[in-house]
Amino acid sequence: MKISLIIAHPDKDSLNSAIAKCCLDTLEANGHTVYFHDLYSEKFDALLPAQEISRTTELPGELKKHCDEIASVDGIIVVHPNWWGQPPAILKGWIDRVFRPGVAYEFIEGDSGEGVPVGLLKAKSALVFNTSNTESNREINVFKDPLETIWKNCIFDLCGVHDFYRKMFNIVVTSSNEQRIAWLSEVAEIVNQYYPNGEVAE
Ligand SMILES: Cc1cc2nc3c(=O)[nH]c(=O)nc-3n(C[C@H](O)[C@H](O)[C@H](O)COP(=O)(O)O)c2cc1C
């Protein structure tokens, strides 16, 4: 299978980076082709320029590569910390520029954009791994779990990826080394479950 793996974290020694590495190792051990993007290392330009809003614009080479990959993969994994109930800005910009009309979604014929978009992504599933310093009940009851709404409803459901799983690891700031190692085992288990060995790598 072809899998996109995206990480948004500025620190290579962070828990998020360890989660992404665990995903990468597990996917490769299972024989999958992985399109791995560390957005900070790549210095991904998160600013959507005016000319890219047009559906028909010619895309710069690097961005076209991101778009072609996301349109072609069988599965997607995104790893990021909870920053103000949202993804880090670099990842928000990646969504803005890569999940384009004609790539990730489109409007049905005769609909000039006011209707309900149709998802175009062929990925069968998407996983999101998050970390935070907020206890789960408070995140859900006080903040209404914005990351669940963003990723499940606003992005993946809309783009046609309905098999969605998100795991939040918390509370990071007070977690022990043993706890973090256990979290990484959990990551490997989830990745193994969604993208097991035995599927033919393309
Ligand atoms: C800019 C910024 C905003 C943050 N906002 C939140 C937040 O809204 N809720 C929360 O629980 N933690 C928040 N945090 C804490 C991070 O989620 C936490 O440091 C991270 O998940 C720990 O994982 P790491 O070691 O991989 O960075 C924020 C941290 C930063 C730097």
PDB file of C-alpha atoms and ligand atoms in Angstrom:
ATOM      1  CA  MET A   1       0.000   0.000   0.000  1.00  0.00           C
ATOM      2  CA  LYS A   2       1.022   3.614  -0.456  1.00  0.00           C
ATOM      3  CA  ILE A   3       0.773   5.685   2.727  1.00  0.00           C
ATOM      4  CA  SER A   4       1.277   9.418   3.315  1.00  0.00           C
ATOM      5  CA  LEU A   5       2.858  10.213   6.678  1.00  0.00           C
ATOM      6  CA  ILE A   6       2.902  13.869   7.735  1.00  0.00           C
ATOM      7  CA  ILE A   7       4.489  15.305  10.881  1.00  0.00           C
ATOM      8  CA  ALA A   8       4.276  18.904  12.072  1.00  0.00           C
ATOM      9  CA  HIS A   9       6.618  19.581  14.995  1.00  0.00           C
ATOM     10  CA  PRO A  10       9.678  21.836  15.170  1.00  0.00           C
ATOM     11  CA  ASP A  11      11.658  19.632  17.597  1.00  0.00           C
ATOM     12  CA  LYS A  12      13.221  16.377  16.374  1.00  0.00           C
ATOM     13  CA  ASP A  13      13.493  15.170  20.004  1.00  0.00           C
ATOM     14  CA  SER A  14       9.797  15.684  20.739  1.00  0.00           C
ATOM     15  CA  LEU A  15       7.294  12.972  21.519  1.00  0.00           C
ATOM     16  CA  ASN A  16       5.557  13.854  18.251  1.00  0.00           C
ATOM     17  CA  SER A  17       8.746  13.166  16.295  1.00  0.00           C
ATOM     18  CA  ALA A  18       9.097   9.832  18.115  1.00  0.00           C
ATOM     19  CA  ILE A  19       5.495   8.965  17.207  1.00  0.00           C
ATOM     20  CA  ALA A  20       6.151   9.786  13.547  1.00  0.00           C
ATOM     21  CA  LYS A  21       9.332   7.678  13.552  1.00  0.00           C
ATOM     22  CA  CYS A  22       7.410   4.794  15.093  1.00  0.00           C
ATOM     23  CA  CYS A  23       4.771   5.101  12.328  1.00  0.00           C
ATOM     24  CA  LEU A  24       7.487   5.186   9.654  1.00  0.00           C
ATOM     25  CA  ASP A  25       9.336   2.161  11.060  1.00  0.00           C
ATOM     26  CA  THR A  26       6.125   0.160  11.430  1.00  0.00           C
ATOM     27  CA  LEU A  27       4.874   0.982   7.922  1.00  0.00           C
ATOM     28  CA  GLU A  28       8.241   0.130   6.358  1.00  0.00           C
ATOM     29  CA  ALA A  29       8.520  -3.096   8.359  1.00  0.00           C
ATOM     30  CA  ASN A  30       5.105  -4.007   6.964  1.00  0.00           C
ATOM     31  CA  GLY A  31       6.345  -3.469   3.400  1.00  0.00           C
ATOM     32  CA  HIS A  32       4.438  -0.296   2.535  1.00  0.00           C
ATOM     33  CA  THR A  33       5.622   2.564   0.351  1.00  0.00           C
ATOM     34  CA  VAL A  34       5.712   5.637   2.610  1.00  0.00           C
ATOM     35  CA  TYR A  35       5.596   9.248   1.467  1.00  0.00           C
ATOM     36  CA  PHE A  36       7.060  10.820   4.578  1.00  0.00           C
ATOM     37  CA  HIS A  37       6.973  14.589   5.040  1.00  0.00           C
ATOM     38  CA  ASP A  38       8.438  16.385   8.045  1.00  0.00           C
ATOM     39  CA  LEU A  39       6.929  19.779   7.277  1.00  0.00           C
ATOM     40  CA  TYR A  40       9.323  21.776   9.495  1.00  0.00           C
ATOM     41  CA  SER A  41      12.438  20.033   8.106  1.00  0.00           C
ATOM     42  CA  GLU A  42      11.185  20.625   4.588  1.00  0.00           C
ATOM     43  CA  LYS A  43      10.395  24.246   5.486  1.00  0.00           C
ATOM     44  CA  PHE A  44       7.010  23.766   3.861  1.00  0.00           C
ATOM     45  CA  ASP A  45       5.667  27.160   2.814  1.00  0.00           C
ATOM     46  CA  ALA A  46       2.353  27.376   4.646  1.00  0.00           C
ATOM     47  CA  LEU A  47       1.154  30.577   2.999  1.00  0.00           C
ATOM     48  CA  LEU A  48      -1.447  30.034   0.294  1.00  0.00           C
ATOM     49  CA  PRO A  49      -0.764  32.645  -2.394  1.00  0.00           C
ATOM     50  CA  ALA A  50      -3.708  34.384  -4.099  1.00  0.00           C
ATOM     51  CA  GLN A  51      -3.113  32.724  -7.474  1.00  0.00           C
ATOM     52  CA  GLU A  52      -3.474  29.235  -5.941  1.00  0.00           C
ATOM     53  CA  ILE A  53      -7.093  29.860  -4.981  1.00  0.00           C
ATOM     54  CA  SER A  54      -8.015  29.425  -8.621  1.00  0.00           C
ATOM     55  CA  ARG A  55      -8.736  25.802  -9.425  1.00  0.00           C
ATOM     56  CA  THR A  56      -6.981  25.960 -12.763  1.00  0.00           C
ATOM     57  CA  THR A  57      -3.701  27.541 -11.710  1.00  0.00           C
ATOM     58  CA  GLU A  58      -0.414  25.799 -12.520  1.00  0.00           C
ATOM     59  CA  LEU A  59       1.106  24.543  -9.269  1.00  0.00           C
ATOM     60  CA  PRO A  60       4.770  24.841  -8.324  1.00  0.00           C
ATOM     61  CA  GLY A  61       6.615  21.489  -8.630  1.00  0.00           C
ATOM     62  CA  GLU A  62       6.995  20.711  -4.927  1.00  0.00           C
ATOM     63  CA  LEU A  63       3.355  21.460  -4.215  1.00  0.00           C
ATOM     64  CA  LYS A  64       2.209  19.415  -7.203  1.00  0.00           C
ATOM     65  CA  LYS A  65       4.178  16.480  -5.771  1.00  0.00           C
ATOM     66  CA  HIS A  66       2.335  16.837  -2.442  1.00  0.00           C
ATOM     67  CA  CYS A  67      -1.014  17.000  -4.291  1.00  0.00           C
ATOM     68  CA  ASP A  68      -0.258  14.007  -6.537  1.00  0.00           C
ATOM     69  CA  GLU A  69       0.818  11.957  -3.540  1.00  0.00           C
ATOM     70  CA  ILE A  70      -2.202  12.736  -1.378  1.00  0.00           C
ATOM     71  CA  ALA A  71      -4.525  11.974  -4.305  1.00  0.00           C
ATOM     72  CA  SER A  72      -2.895   8.589  -4.946  1.00  0.00           C
ATOM     73  CA  VAL A  73      -2.309   7.066  -1.506  1.00  0.00           C
ATOM     74  CA  ASP A  74      -4.286   4.246   0.116  1.00  0.00           C
ATOM     75  CA  GLY A  75      -3.882   5.613   3.631  1.00  0.00           C
ATOM     76  CA  ILE A  76      -2.929   8.823   5.438  1.00  0.00           C
ATOM     77  CA  ILE A  77      -1.290   9.346   8.843  1.00  0.00           C
ATOM     78  CA  VAL A  78      -0.932  12.798  10.415  1.00  0.00           C
ATOM     79  CA  VAL A  79       1.031  13.477  13.620  1.00  0.00           C
ATOM     80  CA  HIS A  80       0.904  16.787  15.502  1.00  0.00           C
ATOM     81  CA  PRO A  81       0.550  18.409  18.931  1.00  0.00           C
ATOM     82  CA  ASN A  82      -2.565  20.244  20.057  1.00  0.00           C
ATOM     83  CA  TRP A  83      -1.731  23.933  19.727  1.00  0.00           C
ATOM     84  CA  TRP A  84      -4.676  26.102  20.827  1.00  0.00           C
ATOM     85  CA  GLY A  85      -7.094  23.332  19.895  1.00  0.00           C
ATOM     86  CA  GLN A  86      -5.703  23.390  16.365  1.00  0.00           C
ATOM     87  CA  PRO A  87      -2.910  21.906  14.258  1.00  0.00           C
ATOM     88  CA  PRO A  88       0.338  23.941  14.151  1.00  0.00           C
ATOM     89  CA  ALA A  89       0.135  26.687  11.514  1.00  0.00           C
ATOM     90  CA  ILE A  90       2.535  24.891   9.159  1.00  0.00           C
ATOM     91  CA  LEU A  91       0.138  21.931   9.000  1.00  0.00           C
ATOM     92  CA  LYS A  92      -2.902  24.168   8.586  1.00  0.00           C
ATOM     93  CA  GLY A  93      -1.096  25.736   5.613  1.00  0.00           C
ATOM     94  CA  TRP A  94      -0.311  22.289   4.198  1.00  0.00           C
ATOM     95  CA  ILE A  95      -4.036  21.474   4.307  1.00  0.00           C
ATOM     96  CA  ASP A  96      -4.916  24.835   2.729  1.00  0.00           C
ATOM     97  CA  ARG A  97      -2.539  24.279  -0.194  1.00  0.00           C
ATOM     98  CA  VAL A  98      -2.615  20.493  -0.716  1.00  0.00           C
ATOM     99  CA  PHE A  99      -6.273  19.594  -0.063  1.00  0.00           C
ATOM    100  CA  ARG A 100      -7.287  21.560  -3.135  1.00  0.00           C
ATOM    101  CA  PRO A 101     -10.472  21.450  -5.196  1.00  0.00           C
ATOM    102  CA  GLY A 102      -9.870  18.909  -7.953  1.00  0.00           C
ATOM    103  CA  VAL A 103      -7.395  17.075  -5.711  1.00  0.00           C
ATOM    104  CA  ALA A 104      -9.189  16.397  -2.420  1.00  0.00           C
ATOM    105  CA  TYR A 105     -12.772  17.447  -3.208  1.00  0.00           C
ATOM    106  CA  GLU A 106     -14.945  18.975  -5.912  1.00  0.00           C
ATOM    107  CA  PHE A 107     -18.430  20.353  -6.353  1.00  0.00           C
ATOM    108  CA  ILE A 108     -20.933  18.441  -8.440  1.00  0.00           C
ATOM    109  CA  GLU A 109     -21.689  19.702 -11.916  1.00  0.00           C
ATOM    110  CA  GLY A 110     -23.895  22.780 -11.941  1.00  0.00           C
ATOM    111  CA  ASP A 111     -22.908  23.618  -8.390  1.00  0.00           C
ATOM    112  CA  SER A 112     -20.840  26.774  -8.412  1.00  0.00           C
ATOM    113  CA  GLY A 113     -19.400  26.214  -4.986  1.00  0.00           C
ATOM    114  CA  GLU A 114     -22.313  26.872  -2.652  1.00  0.00           C
ATOM    115  CA  GLY A 115     -23.363  23.227  -2.406  1.00  0.00           C
ATOM    116  CA  VAL A 116     -21.999  20.204  -0.594  1.00  0.00           C
ATOM    117  CA  PRO A 117     -18.609  19.111  -1.930  1.00  0.00           C
ATOM    118  CA  VAL A 118     -17.862  15.562  -3.015  1.00  0.00           C
ATOM    119  CA  GLY A 119     -14.717  13.887  -1.668  1.00  0.00           C
ATOM    120  CA  LEU A 120     -12.082  12.825  -4.167  1.00  0.00           C
ATOM    121  CA  LEU A 121      -9.405  11.194  -2.039  1.00  0.00           C
ATOM    122  CA  LYS A 122      -9.036   7.487  -2.740  1.00  0.00           C
ATOM    123  CA  ALA A 123      -7.429   6.739   0.645  1.00  0.00           C
ATOM    124  CA  LYS A 124      -9.490   4.125   2.479  1.00  0.00           C
ATOM    125  CA  SER A 125      -8.494   5.331   5.942  1.00  0.00           C
ATOM    126  CA  ALA A 126      -6.828   8.127   7.871  1.00  0.00           C
ATOM    127  CA  LEU A 127      -5.142   8.109  11.269  1.00  0.00           C
ATOM    128  CA  VAL A 128      -4.355  11.197  13.333  1.00  0.00           C
ATOM    129  CA  PHE A 129      -2.038  11.025  16.350  1.00  0.00           C
ATOM    130  CA  ASN A 130      -2.154  14.022  18.692  1.00  0.00           C
ATOM    131  CA  THR A 131      -0.509  14.984  21.958  1.00  0.00           C
ATOM    132  CA  SER A 132      -1.655  17.518  24.534  1.00  0.00           C
ATOM    133  CA  ASN A 133      -1.435  18.692  28.120  1.00  0.00           C
ATOM    134  CA  THR A 134      -5.180  18.714  28.748  1.00  0.00           C
ATOM    135  CA  GLU A 135      -7.084  15.953  30.489  1.00  0.00           C
ATOM    136  CA  SER A 136      -9.568  14.244  28.104  1.00  0.00           C
ATOM    137  CA  ASN A 137     -12.821  15.171  29.896  1.00  0.00           C
ATOM    138  CA  ARG A 138     -11.820  18.837  29.977  1.00  0.00           C
ATOM    139  CA  GLU A 139     -10.831  18.761  26.297  1.00  0.00           C
ATOM    140  CA  ILE A 140     -14.219  17.277  25.349  1.00  0.00           C
ATOM    141  CA  ASN A 141     -16.524  19.114  27.758  1.00  0.00           C
ATOM    142  CA  VAL A 142     -14.898  22.534  27.999  1.00  0.00           C
ATOM    143  CA  PHE A 143     -13.245  22.892  24.590  1.00  0.00           C
ATOM    144  CA  LYS A 144     -15.595  20.544  22.616  1.00  0.00           C
ATOM    145  CA  ASP A 145     -12.682  18.549  21.198  1.00  0.00           C
ATOM    146  CA  PRO A 146     -11.964  20.848  18.250  1.00  0.00           C
ATOM    147  CA  LEU A 147      -9.321  18.566  16.723  1.00  0.00           C
ATOM    148  CA  GLU A 148     -11.880  15.772  16.321  1.00  0.00           C
ATOM    149  CA  THR A 149     -14.246  18.121  14.481  1.00  0.00           C
ATOM    150  CA  ILE A 150     -11.495  19.578  12.299  1.00  0.00           C
ATOM    151  CA  TRP A 151      -9.970  16.286  11.184  1.00  0.00           C
ATOM    152  CA  LYS A 152     -13.002  13.996  11.106  1.00  0.00           C
ATOM    153  CA  ASN A 153     -15.779  16.282   9.878  1.00  0.00           C
ATOM    154  CA  CYS A 154     -14.195  19.297   8.227  1.00  0.00           C
ATOM    155  CA  ILE A 155     -11.386  17.478   6.443  1.00  0.00           C
ATOM    156  CA  PHE A 156     -11.501  13.704   6.030  1.00  0.00           C
ATOM    157  CA  ASP A 157     -15.275  13.099   5.793  1.00  0.00           C
ATOM    158  CA  LEU A 158     -15.565  15.990   3.375  1.00  0.00           C
ATOM    159  CA  CYS A 159     -12.722  14.632   1.233  1.00  0.00           C
ATOM    160  CA  GLY A 160     -14.208  11.113   1.111  1.00  0.00           C
ATOM    161  CA  VAL A 161     -12.129   9.330   3.766  1.00  0.00           C
ATOM    162  CA  HIS A 162     -14.711   7.897   6.130  1.00  0.00           C
ATOM    163  CA  ASP A 163     -12.654   5.315   8.006  1.00  0.00           C
ATOM    164  CA  PHE A 164     -11.078   7.721  10.481  1.00  0.00           C
ATOM    165  CA  TYR A 165      -9.298   7.075  13.759  1.00  0.00           C
ATOM    166  CA  ARG A 166      -7.728   9.650  16.042  1.00  0.00           C
ATOM    167  CA  LYS A 167      -5.733   9.022  19.194  1.00  0.00           C
ATOM    168  CA  MET A 168      -4.830  11.750  21.657  1.00  0.00           C
ATOM    169  CA  PHE A 169      -1.930  11.080  24.029  1.00  0.00           C
ATOM    170  CA  ASN A 170      -2.129  13.146  27.215  1.00  0.00           C
ATOM    171  CA  ILE A 171      -0.943  14.570  29.552  1.00  0.00           C
ATOM    172  CA  VAL A 172       2.517  14.856  27.992  1.00  0.00           C
ATOM    173  CA  VAL A 173       4.102  17.373  30.360  1.00  0.00           C
ATOM    174  CA  THR A 174       3.782  15.114  33.413  1.00  0.00           C
ATOM    175  CA  SER A 175       4.263  11.785  31.606  1.00  0.00           C
ATOM    176  CA  SER A 176       7.027   9.379  32.610  1.00  0.00           C
ATOM    177  CA  ASN A 177       9.463   7.761  30.223  1.00  0.00           C
ATOM    178  CA  GLU A 178       7.672   4.430  30.768  1.00  0.00           C
ATOM    179  CA  GLN A 179       4.373   6.045  29.836  1.00  0.00           C
ATOM    180  CA  ARG A 180       5.851   7.452  26.607  1.00  0.00           C
ATOM    181  CA  ILE A 181       7.303   4.068  25.683  1.00  0.00           C
ATOM    182  CA  ALA A 182       3.873   2.519  26.271  1.00  0.00           C
ATOM    183  CA  TRP A 183       2.292   5.211  24.059  1.00  0.00           C
ATOM    184  CA  LEU A 184       4.733   4.372  21.261  1.00  0.00           C
ATOM    185  CA  SER A 185       3.781   0.686  21.545  1.00  0.00           C
ATOM    186  CA  GLU A 186       0.165   1.740  21.205  1.00  0.00           C
ATOM    187  CA  VAL A 187       1.017   3.746  18.074  1.00  0.00           C
ATOM    188  CA  ALA A 188       2.713   0.702  16.511  1.00  0.00           C
ATOM    189  CA  GLU A 189      -0.292  -1.463  17.406  1.00  0.00           C
ATOM    190  CA  ILE A 190      -2.754   0.945  15.759  1.00  0.00           C
ATOM    191  CA  VAL A 191      -0.595   1.296  12.621  1.00  0.00           C
ATOM    192  CA  ASN A 192      -0.250  -2.509  12.422  1.00  0.00           C
ATOM    193  CA  GLN A 193      -4.003  -2.860  12.701  1.00  0.00           C
ATOM    194  CA  TYR A 194      -4.777  -0.357   9.915  1.00  0.00           C
ATOM    195  CA  TYR A 195      -1.832  -1.084   7.625  1.00  0.00           C
ATOM    196  CA  PRO A 196      -0.759  -4.659   8.321  1.00  0.00           C
ATOM    197  CA  ASN A 197       1.996  -6.663   6.759  1.00  0.00           C
ATOM    198  CA  GLY A 198       0.908  -8.710   3.785  1.00  0.00           C
ATOM    199  CA  GLU A 199      -0.671  -5.979   1.659  1.00  0.00           C
ATOM    200  CA  VAL A 200       1.213  -5.617  -1.625  1.00  0.00           C
ATOM    201  CA  ALA A 201       3.523  -2.583  -1.632  1.00  0.00           C
ATOM    202  CA  GLU A 202       3.280  -0.546  -4.830  1.00  0.00           C
TER     203      GLU A 202
HETATM  204  C1  LIG B   1       1.884  27.176  20.808  1.00  0.00           C
HETATM  205  C2  LIG B   1       1.392  26.096  21.730  1.00  0.00           C
HETATM  206  C3  LIG B   1       0.038  25.978  21.990  1.00  0.00           C
HETATM  207  C4  LIG B   1      -0.434  24.956  22.802  1.00  0.00           C
HETATM  208  N1  LIG B   1      -1.777  24.823  23.012  1.00  0.00           N
HETATM  209  C5  LIG B   1      -2.251  23.792  23.742  1.00  0.00           C
HETATM  210  C6  LIG B   1      -3.653  23.579  23.899  1.00  0.00           C
HETATM  211  O1  LIG B   1      -4.473  24.332  23.403  1.00  0.00           O
HETATM  212  N2  LIG B   1      -4.049  22.513  24.639  1.00  0.00           N
HETATM  213  C7  LIG B   1      -3.158  21.642  25.207  1.00  0.00           C
HETATM  214  O2  LIG B   1      -3.572  20.685  25.844  1.00  0.00           O
HETATM  215  N3  LIG B   1      -1.830  21.799  25.062  1.00  0.00           N
HETATM  216  C8  LIG B   1      -1.357  22.854  24.345  1.00  0.00           C
HETATM  217  N4  LIG B   1      -0.006  23.006  24.180  1.00  0.00           N
HETATM  218  C9  LIG B   1       0.898  21.995  24.742  1.00  0.00           C
HETATM  219  C10 LIG B   1       1.284  20.972  23.667  1.00  0.00           C
HETATM  220  O3  LIG B   1       0.159  20.292  23.183  1.00  0.00           O
HETATM  221  C11 LIG B   1       2.288  19.977  24.257  1.00  0.00           C
HETATM  222  O4  LIG B   1       3.442  20.692  24.601  1.00  0.00           O
HETATM  223  C12 LIG B   1       2.634  18.878  23.291  1.00  0.00           C
HETATM  224  O5  LIG B   1       1.504  18.123  22.976  1.00  0.00           O
HETATM  225  C13 LIG B   1       3.691  17.982  23.882  1.00  0.00           C
HETATM  226  O6  LIG B   1       4.192  17.108  22.896  1.00  0.00           O
HETATM  227  P1  LIG B   1       5.682  17.306  22.355  1.00  0.00           P
HETATM  228  O7  LIG B   1       6.612  16.982  23.494  1.00  0.00           O
HETATM  229  O8  LIG B   1       5.829  16.361  21.218  1.00  0.00           O
HETATM  230  O9  LIG B   1       5.764  18.764  21.959  1.00  0.00           O
HETATM  231  C14 LIG B   1       0.494  24.042  23.404  1.00  0.00           C
HETATM  232  C15 LIG B   1       1.868  24.191  23.165  1.00  0.00           C
HETATM  233  C16 LIG B   1       2.325  25.211  22.347  1.00  0.00           C
HETATM  234  C17 LIG B   1       3.806  25.337  22.089  1.00  0.00           C
END
